[in-house]
């Protein structure tokens, strides 16, 4: 799969250079860090497994960049997709490119195409508080084959709010998490929207992610099932 990625990062406040290294609260900036996620349908049956591995860490002045390799496998363990995404730390804020936020079904649908992503990175301040509102993000995704555009998708992520702290247990362990909710609006041939609730733990990032339809019914969920730092 070939990616040509263009980013316009959300504005961030200026701070001291030393703060650039202080972004590991919600992501493990360490080469070799491994996170396995299992996606379940609404009935609790396994749909897919995603393996994320931190491949490269680059430090440049006040910015730290991690390149993450991701492999998607079906419920039988057969690989169906592989790619990369980037995570940045700058001025005390964590920034993820939109590839990091794609669910497994969306990742697989892009397999074999050239994908160009233009838009905002999702940002997470290194220190968050219950009740805090996080910045919105939007992206324009164009898929092409042999240089010919096939489809364009627009994604808007809004209403990002930090909820209560909760304790969650998965196969990877027990974690204290911040509950973050958001709404995603997708416009392509037709428009649709859904909401997600994600649980973030310090030193790891996402521990669990739940997807709900417009009626508020659970459609699927994803859990961290293995972690190695």
mmCIF file of N, CA and C in Angstrom, residues 48-125:
data_model
loop_
_atom_site.group_PDB
_atom_site.id
_atom_site.type_symbol
_atom_site.label_atom_id
_atom_site.label_comp_id
_atom_site.label_asym_id
_atom_site.label_seq_id
_atom_site.Cartn_x
_atom_site.Cartn_y
_atom_site.Cartn_z
ATOM 1 N N UNK A 48 -11.430 -9.003 14.143
ATOM 2 C CA UNK A 48 -10.093 -8.796 13.597
ATOM 3 C C UNK A 48 -9.111 -8.507 14.724
ATOM 4 N N UNK A 49 -7.828 -8.567 14.370
ATOM 5 C CA UNK A 49 -6.747 -8.258 15.304
ATOM 6 C C UNK A 49 -5.796 -7.280 14.623
ATOM 7 N N UNK A 50 -5.423 -6.215 15.322
ATOM 8 C CA UNK A 50 -4.500 -5.222 14.796
ATOM 9 C C UNK A 50 -3.249 -5.195 15.654
ATOM 10 N N UNK A 51 -2.090 -5.299 15.020
ATOM 11 C CA UNK A 51 -0.814 -5.249 15.725
ATOM 12 C C UNK A 51 -0.085 -3.963 15.350
ATOM 13 N N UNK A 52 0.225 -3.141 16.349
ATOM 14 C CA UNK A 52 0.956 -1.891 16.137
ATOM 15 C C UNK A 52 2.318 -1.980 16.809
ATOM 16 N N UNK A 53 3.365 -1.647 16.072
ATOM 17 C CA UNK A 53 4.722 -1.690 16.605
ATOM 18 C C UNK A 53 5.437 -0.384 16.296
ATOM 19 N N UNK A 54 6.022 0.237 17.320
ATOM 20 C CA UNK A 54 6.795 1.466 17.113
ATOM 21 C C UNK A 54 8.112 1.087 16.444
ATOM 22 N N UNK A 55 8.306 1.550 15.206
ATOM 23 C CA UNK A 55 9.471 1.148 14.408
ATOM 24 C C UNK A 55 10.647 2.100 14.582
ATOM 25 N N UNK A 56 10.374 3.402 14.479
ATOM 26 C CA UNK A 56 11.449 4.396 14.456
ATOM 27 C C UNK A 56 11.057 5.587 15.330
ATOM 28 N N UNK A 57 12.015 6.097 16.090
ATOM 29 C CA UNK A 57 11.837 7.335 16.835
ATOM 30 C C UNK A 57 12.846 8.349 16.309
ATOM 31 N N UNK A 58 12.370 9.499 15.852
ATOM 32 C CA UNK A 58 13.240 10.580 15.391
ATOM 33 C C UNK A 58 13.044 11.800 16.276
ATOM 34 N N UNK A 59 14.149 12.392 16.725
ATOM 35 C CA UNK A 59 14.088 13.607 17.532
ATOM 36 C C UNK A 59 14.748 14.738 16.763
ATOM 37 N N UNK A 60 14.056 15.877 16.698
ATOM 38 C CA UNK A 60 14.559 17.027 15.957
ATOM 39 C C UNK A 60 14.188 18.297 16.699
ATOM 40 N N UNK A 61 15.114 18.791 17.496
ATOM 41 C CA UNK A 61 14.844 20.010 18.235
ATOM 42 C C UNK A 61 13.708 19.842 19.224
ATOM 43 N N UNK A 62 12.613 20.541 18.985
ATOM 44 C CA UNK A 62 11.475 20.509 19.905
ATOM 45 C C UNK A 62 10.425 19.494 19.484
ATOM 46 N N UNK A 63 10.741 18.628 18.518
ATOM 47 C CA UNK A 63 9.751 17.667 18.022
ATOM 48 C C UNK A 63 10.280 16.239 18.080
ATOM 49 N N UNK A 64 9.428 15.327 18.475
ATOM 50 C CA UNK A 64 9.733 13.909 18.459
ATOM 51 C C UNK A 64 8.709 13.222 17.554
ATOM 52 N N UNK A 65 9.173 12.352 16.677
ATOM 53 C CA UNK A 65 8.298 11.671 15.728
ATOM 54 C C UNK A 65 8.461 10.164 15.873
ATOM 55 N N UNK A 66 7.336 9.459 15.932
ATOM 56 C CA UNK A 66 7.357 7.998 15.960
ATOM 57 C C UNK A 66 6.681 7.472 14.705
ATOM 58 N N UNK A 67 7.319 6.512 14.051
ATOM 59 C CA UNK A 67 6.699 5.817 12.925
ATOM 60 C C UNK A 67 6.211 4.462 13.428
ATOM 61 N N UNK A 68 4.934 4.199 13.215
ATOM 62 C CA UNK A 68 4.313 2.994 13.746
ATOM 63 C C UNK A 68 3.873 2.090 12.599
ATOM 64 N N UNK A 69 4.322 0.850 12.641
ATOM 65 C CA UNK A 69 3.864 -0.127 11.665
ATOM 66 C C UNK A 69 2.611 -0.809 12.178
ATOM 67 N N UNK A 70 1.633 -0.983 11.313
ATOM 68 C CA UNK A 70 0.381 -1.610 11.724
ATOM 69 C C UNK A 70 0.032 -2.761 10.785
ATOM 70 N N UNK A 71 -0.377 -3.871 11.361
ATOM 71 C CA UNK A 71 -0.760 -5.058 10.594
ATOM 72 C C UNK A 71 -2.152 -5.480 11.036
ATOM 73 N N UNK A 72 -3.057 -5.625 10.079
ATOM 74 C CA UNK A 72 -4.425 -6.056 10.362
ATOM 75 C C UNK A 72 -4.584 -7.519 9.964
ATOM 76 N N UNK A 73 -5.128 -8.316 10.876
ATOM 77 C CA UNK A 73 -5.368 -9.737 10.613
ATOM 78 C C UNK A 73 -6.840 -10.050 10.822
ATOM 79 N N UNK A 74 -7.349 -11.012 10.068
ATOM 80 C CA UNK A 74 -8.731 -11.411 10.270
ATOM 81 C C UNK A 74 -8.828 -12.285 11.517
ATOM 82 N N UNK A 75 -10.029 -12.726 11.829
ATOM 83 C CA UNK A 75 -10.239 -13.475 13.066
ATOM 84 C C UNK A 75 -9.501 -14.811 13.099
ATOM 85 N N UNK A 76 -9.049 -15.274 11.919
ATOM 86 C CA UNK A 76 -8.285 -16.522 11.858
ATOM 87 C C UNK A 76 -6.777 -16.284 11.863
ATOM 88 N N UNK A 77 -6.379 -15.000 11.948
ATOM 89 C CA UNK A 77 -4.960 -14.670 12.012
ATOM 90 C C UNK A 77 -4.298 -14.432 10.669
ATOM 91 N N UNK A 78 -5.081 -14.383 9.582
ATOM 92 C CA UNK A 78 -4.523 -14.136 8.260
ATOM 93 C C UNK A 78 -4.388 -12.641 8.016
ATOM 94 N N UNK A 79 -3.197 -12.218 7.581
ATOM 95 C CA UNK A 79 -2.961 -10.796 7.333
ATOM 96 C C UNK A 79 -3.788 -10.303 6.149
ATOM 97 N N UNK A 80 -4.455 -9.154 6.341
ATOM 98 C CA UNK A 80 -5.285 -8.593 5.285
ATOM 99 C C UNK A 80 -4.883 -7.168 4.906
ATOM 100 N N UNK A 81 -4.020 -6.563 5.720
ATOM 101 C CA UNK A 81 -3.623 -5.176 5.459
ATOM 102 C C UNK A 81 -2.372 -4.867 6.271
ATOM 103 N N UNK A 82 -1.477 -4.040 5.718
ATOM 104 C CA UNK A 82 -0.355 -3.511 6.487
ATOM 105 C C UNK A 82 -0.069 -2.097 6.014
ATOM 106 N N UNK A 83 0.407 -1.271 6.915
ATOM 107 C CA UNK A 83 0.694 0.114 6.583
ATOM 108 C C UNK A 83 1.435 0.778 7.725
ATOM 109 N N UNK A 84 1.545 2.093 7.684
ATOM 110 C CA UNK A 84 2.206 2.850 8.738
ATOM 111 C C UNK A 84 1.415 4.100 9.054
ATOM 112 N N UNK A 85 1.641 4.620 10.242
ATOM 113 C CA UNK A 85 1.129 5.947 10.586
ATOM 114 C C UNK A 85 2.154 6.633 11.468
ATOM 115 N N UNK A 86 1.975 7.929 11.694
ATOM 116 C CA UNK A 86 2.946 8.700 12.462
ATOM 117 C C UNK A 86 2.299 9.352 13.672
ATOM 118 N N UNK A 87 3.085 9.451 14.729
ATOM 119 C CA UNK A 87 2.672 10.139 15.941
ATOM 120 C C UNK A 87 3.746 11.163 16.264
ATOM 121 N N UNK A 88 3.321 12.393 16.554
ATOM 122 C CA UNK A 88 4.256 13.477 16.828
ATOM 123 C C UNK A 88 4.102 13.980 18.260
ATOM 124 N N UNK A 89 5.199 14.449 18.802
ATOM 125 C CA UNK A 89 5.168 15.168 20.076
ATOM 126 C C UNK A 89 5.808 16.524 19.826
ATOM 127 N N UNK A 90 5.056 17.581 20.080
ATOM 128 C CA UNK A 90 5.602 18.918 19.883
ATOM 129 C C UNK A 90 5.013 19.861 20.915
ATOM 130 N N UNK A 91 5.904 20.570 21.609
ATOM 131 C CA UNK A 91 5.490 21.558 22.599
ATOM 132 C C UNK A 91 4.492 20.989 23.600
ATOM 133 N N UNK A 92 4.762 19.778 24.044
ATOM 134 C CA UNK A 92 3.928 19.194 25.089
ATOM 135 C C UNK A 92 2.586 18.686 24.617
ATOM 136 N N UNK A 93 2.399 18.561 23.298
ATOM 137 C CA UNK A 93 1.142 18.045 22.779
ATOM 138 C C UNK A 93 1.399 16.844 21.880
ATOM 139 N N UNK A 94 0.542 15.833 22.022
ATOM 140 C CA UNK A 94 0.609 14.640 21.196
ATOM 141 C C UNK A 94 -0.268 14.846 19.974
ATOM 142 N N UNK A 95 0.267 14.523 18.789
ATOM 143 C CA UNK A 95 -0.467 14.690 17.543
ATOM 144 C C UNK A 95 -0.408 13.398 16.743
ATOM 145 N N UNK A 96 -1.572 12.870 16.386
ATOM 146 C CA UNK A 96 -1.644 11.629 15.612
ATOM 147 C C UNK A 96 -2.192 11.910 14.226
ATOM 148 N N UNK A 97 -1.546 11.347 13.198
ATOM 149 C CA UNK A 97 -2.123 11.512 11.871
ATOM 150 C C UNK A 97 -3.379 10.645 11.768
ATOM 151 N N UNK A 98 -4.200 10.945 10.784
ATOM 152 C CA UNK A 98 -5.521 10.328 10.703
ATOM 153 C C UNK A 98 -5.458 8.821 10.474
ATOM 154 N N UNK A 99 -4.337 8.306 9.935
ATOM 155 C CA UNK A 99 -4.222 6.859 9.759
ATOM 156 C C UNK A 99 -4.388 6.123 11.078
ATOM 157 N N UNK A 100 -3.926 6.763 12.159
ATOM 158 C CA UNK A 100 -3.988 6.115 13.469
ATOM 159 C C UNK A 100 -5.418 5.936 13.953
ATOM 160 N N UNK A 101 -6.337 6.713 13.416
ATOM 161 C CA UNK A 101 -7.702 6.694 13.904
ATOM 162 C C UNK A 101 -8.639 5.856 13.055
ATOM 163 N N UNK A 102 -8.140 5.279 11.935
ATOM 164 C CA UNK A 102 -8.999 4.465 11.083
ATOM 165 C C UNK A 102 -9.330 3.153 11.769
ATOM 166 N N UNK A 103 -10.591 2.758 11.682
ATOM 167 C CA UNK A 103 -10.958 1.453 12.218
ATOM 168 C C UNK A 103 -10.501 0.370 11.235
ATOM 169 N N UNK A 104 -10.430 -0.894 11.660
ATOM 170 C CA UNK A 104 -9.909 -1.954 10.785
ATOM 171 C C UNK A 104 -10.634 -2.079 9.455
ATOM 172 N N UNK A 105 -11.952 -1.915 9.449
ATOM 173 C CA UNK A 105 -12.706 -2.043 8.200
ATOM 174 C C UNK A 105 -12.296 -0.963 7.208
ATOM 175 N N UNK A 106 -12.088 0.258 7.698
ATOM 176 C CA UNK A 106 -11.682 1.357 6.825
ATOM 177 C C UNK A 106 -10.263 1.138 6.321
ATOM 178 N N UNK A 107 -9.356 0.668 7.205
ATOM 179 C CA UNK A 107 -7.991 0.371 6.787
ATOM 180 C C UNK A 107 -7.980 -0.642 5.640
ATOM 181 N N UNK A 108 -8.753 -1.682 5.781
ATOM 182 C CA UNK A 108 -8.764 -2.741 4.773
ATOM 183 C C UNK A 108 -9.327 -2.242 3.441
ATOM 184 N N UNK A 109 -10.280 -1.315 3.503
ATOM 185 C CA UNK A 109 -10.892 -0.804 2.268
ATOM 186 C C UNK A 109 -9.902 0.002 1.440
ATOM 187 N N UNK A 110 -8.819 0.524 2.069
ATOM 188 C CA UNK A 110 -7.821 1.303 1.360
ATOM 189 C C UNK A 110 -6.709 0.443 0.770
ATOM 190 N N UNK A 111 -6.698 -0.837 1.096
ATOM 191 C CA UNK A 111 -5.621 -1.712 0.658
ATOM 192 C C UNK A 111 -5.532 -1.755 -0.867
ATOM 193 N N UNK A 112 -4.314 -1.575 -1.386
ATOM 194 C CA UNK A 112 -4.094 -1.646 -2.822
ATOM 195 C C UNK A 112 -4.224 -0.324 -3.539
ATOM 196 N N UNK A 113 -4.611 0.738 -2.831
ATOM 197 C CA UNK A 113 -4.790 2.051 -3.454
ATOM 198 C C UNK A 113 -3.721 3.034 -2.969
ATOM 199 N N UNK A 114 -3.521 4.076 -3.766
ATOM 200 C CA UNK A 114 -2.718 5.205 -3.320
ATOM 201 C C UNK A 114 -3.648 6.129 -2.543
ATOM 202 N N UNK A 115 -3.230 6.526 -1.356
ATOM 203 C CA UNK A 115 -4.095 7.314 -0.487
ATOM 204 C C UNK A 115 -3.413 8.619 -0.124
ATOM 205 N N UNK A 116 -4.085 9.734 -0.353
ATOM 206 C CA UNK A 116 -3.593 11.052 0.034
ATOM 207 C C UNK A 116 -4.518 11.612 1.105
ATOM 208 N N UNK A 117 -3.924 12.035 2.223
ATOM 209 C CA UNK A 117 -4.704 12.578 3.326
ATOM 210 C C UNK A 117 -4.264 14.009 3.580
ATOM 211 N N UNK A 118 -5.208 14.930 3.535
ATOM 212 C CA UNK A 118 -4.930 16.327 3.818
ATOM 213 C C UNK A 118 -5.846 16.773 4.954
ATOM 214 N N UNK A 119 -5.280 17.469 5.930
ATOM 215 C CA UNK A 119 -6.130 17.943 7.014
ATOM 216 C C UNK A 119 -5.409 18.077 8.324
ATOM 217 N N UNK A 120 -6.166 17.974 9.400
ATOM 218 C CA UNK A 120 -5.645 18.198 10.736
ATOM 219 C C UNK A 120 -5.192 16.900 11.383
ATOM 220 N N UNK A 121 -4.172 17.009 12.212
ATOM 221 C CA UNK A 121 -3.817 15.895 13.080
ATOM 222 C C UNK A 121 -4.671 15.984 14.339
ATOM 223 N N UNK A 122 -5.008 14.844 14.905
ATOM 224 C CA UNK A 122 -5.704 14.830 16.187
ATOM 225 C C UNK A 122 -4.709 15.178 17.283
ATOM 226 N N UNK A 123 -5.071 16.112 18.151
ATOM 227 C CA UNK A 123 -4.150 16.536 19.198
ATOM 228 C C UNK A 123 -4.659 16.159 20.580
ATOM 229 N N UNK A 124 -3.701 15.828 21.438
ATOM 230 C CA UNK A 124 -3.983 15.500 22.828
ATOM 231 C C UNK A 124 -2.962 16.233 23.691
ATOM 232 N N UNK A 125 -3.394 17.140 24.564
ATOM 233 C CA UNK A 125 -2.427 17.756 25.473
ATOM 234 C C UNK A 125 -1.850 16.703 26.402
#
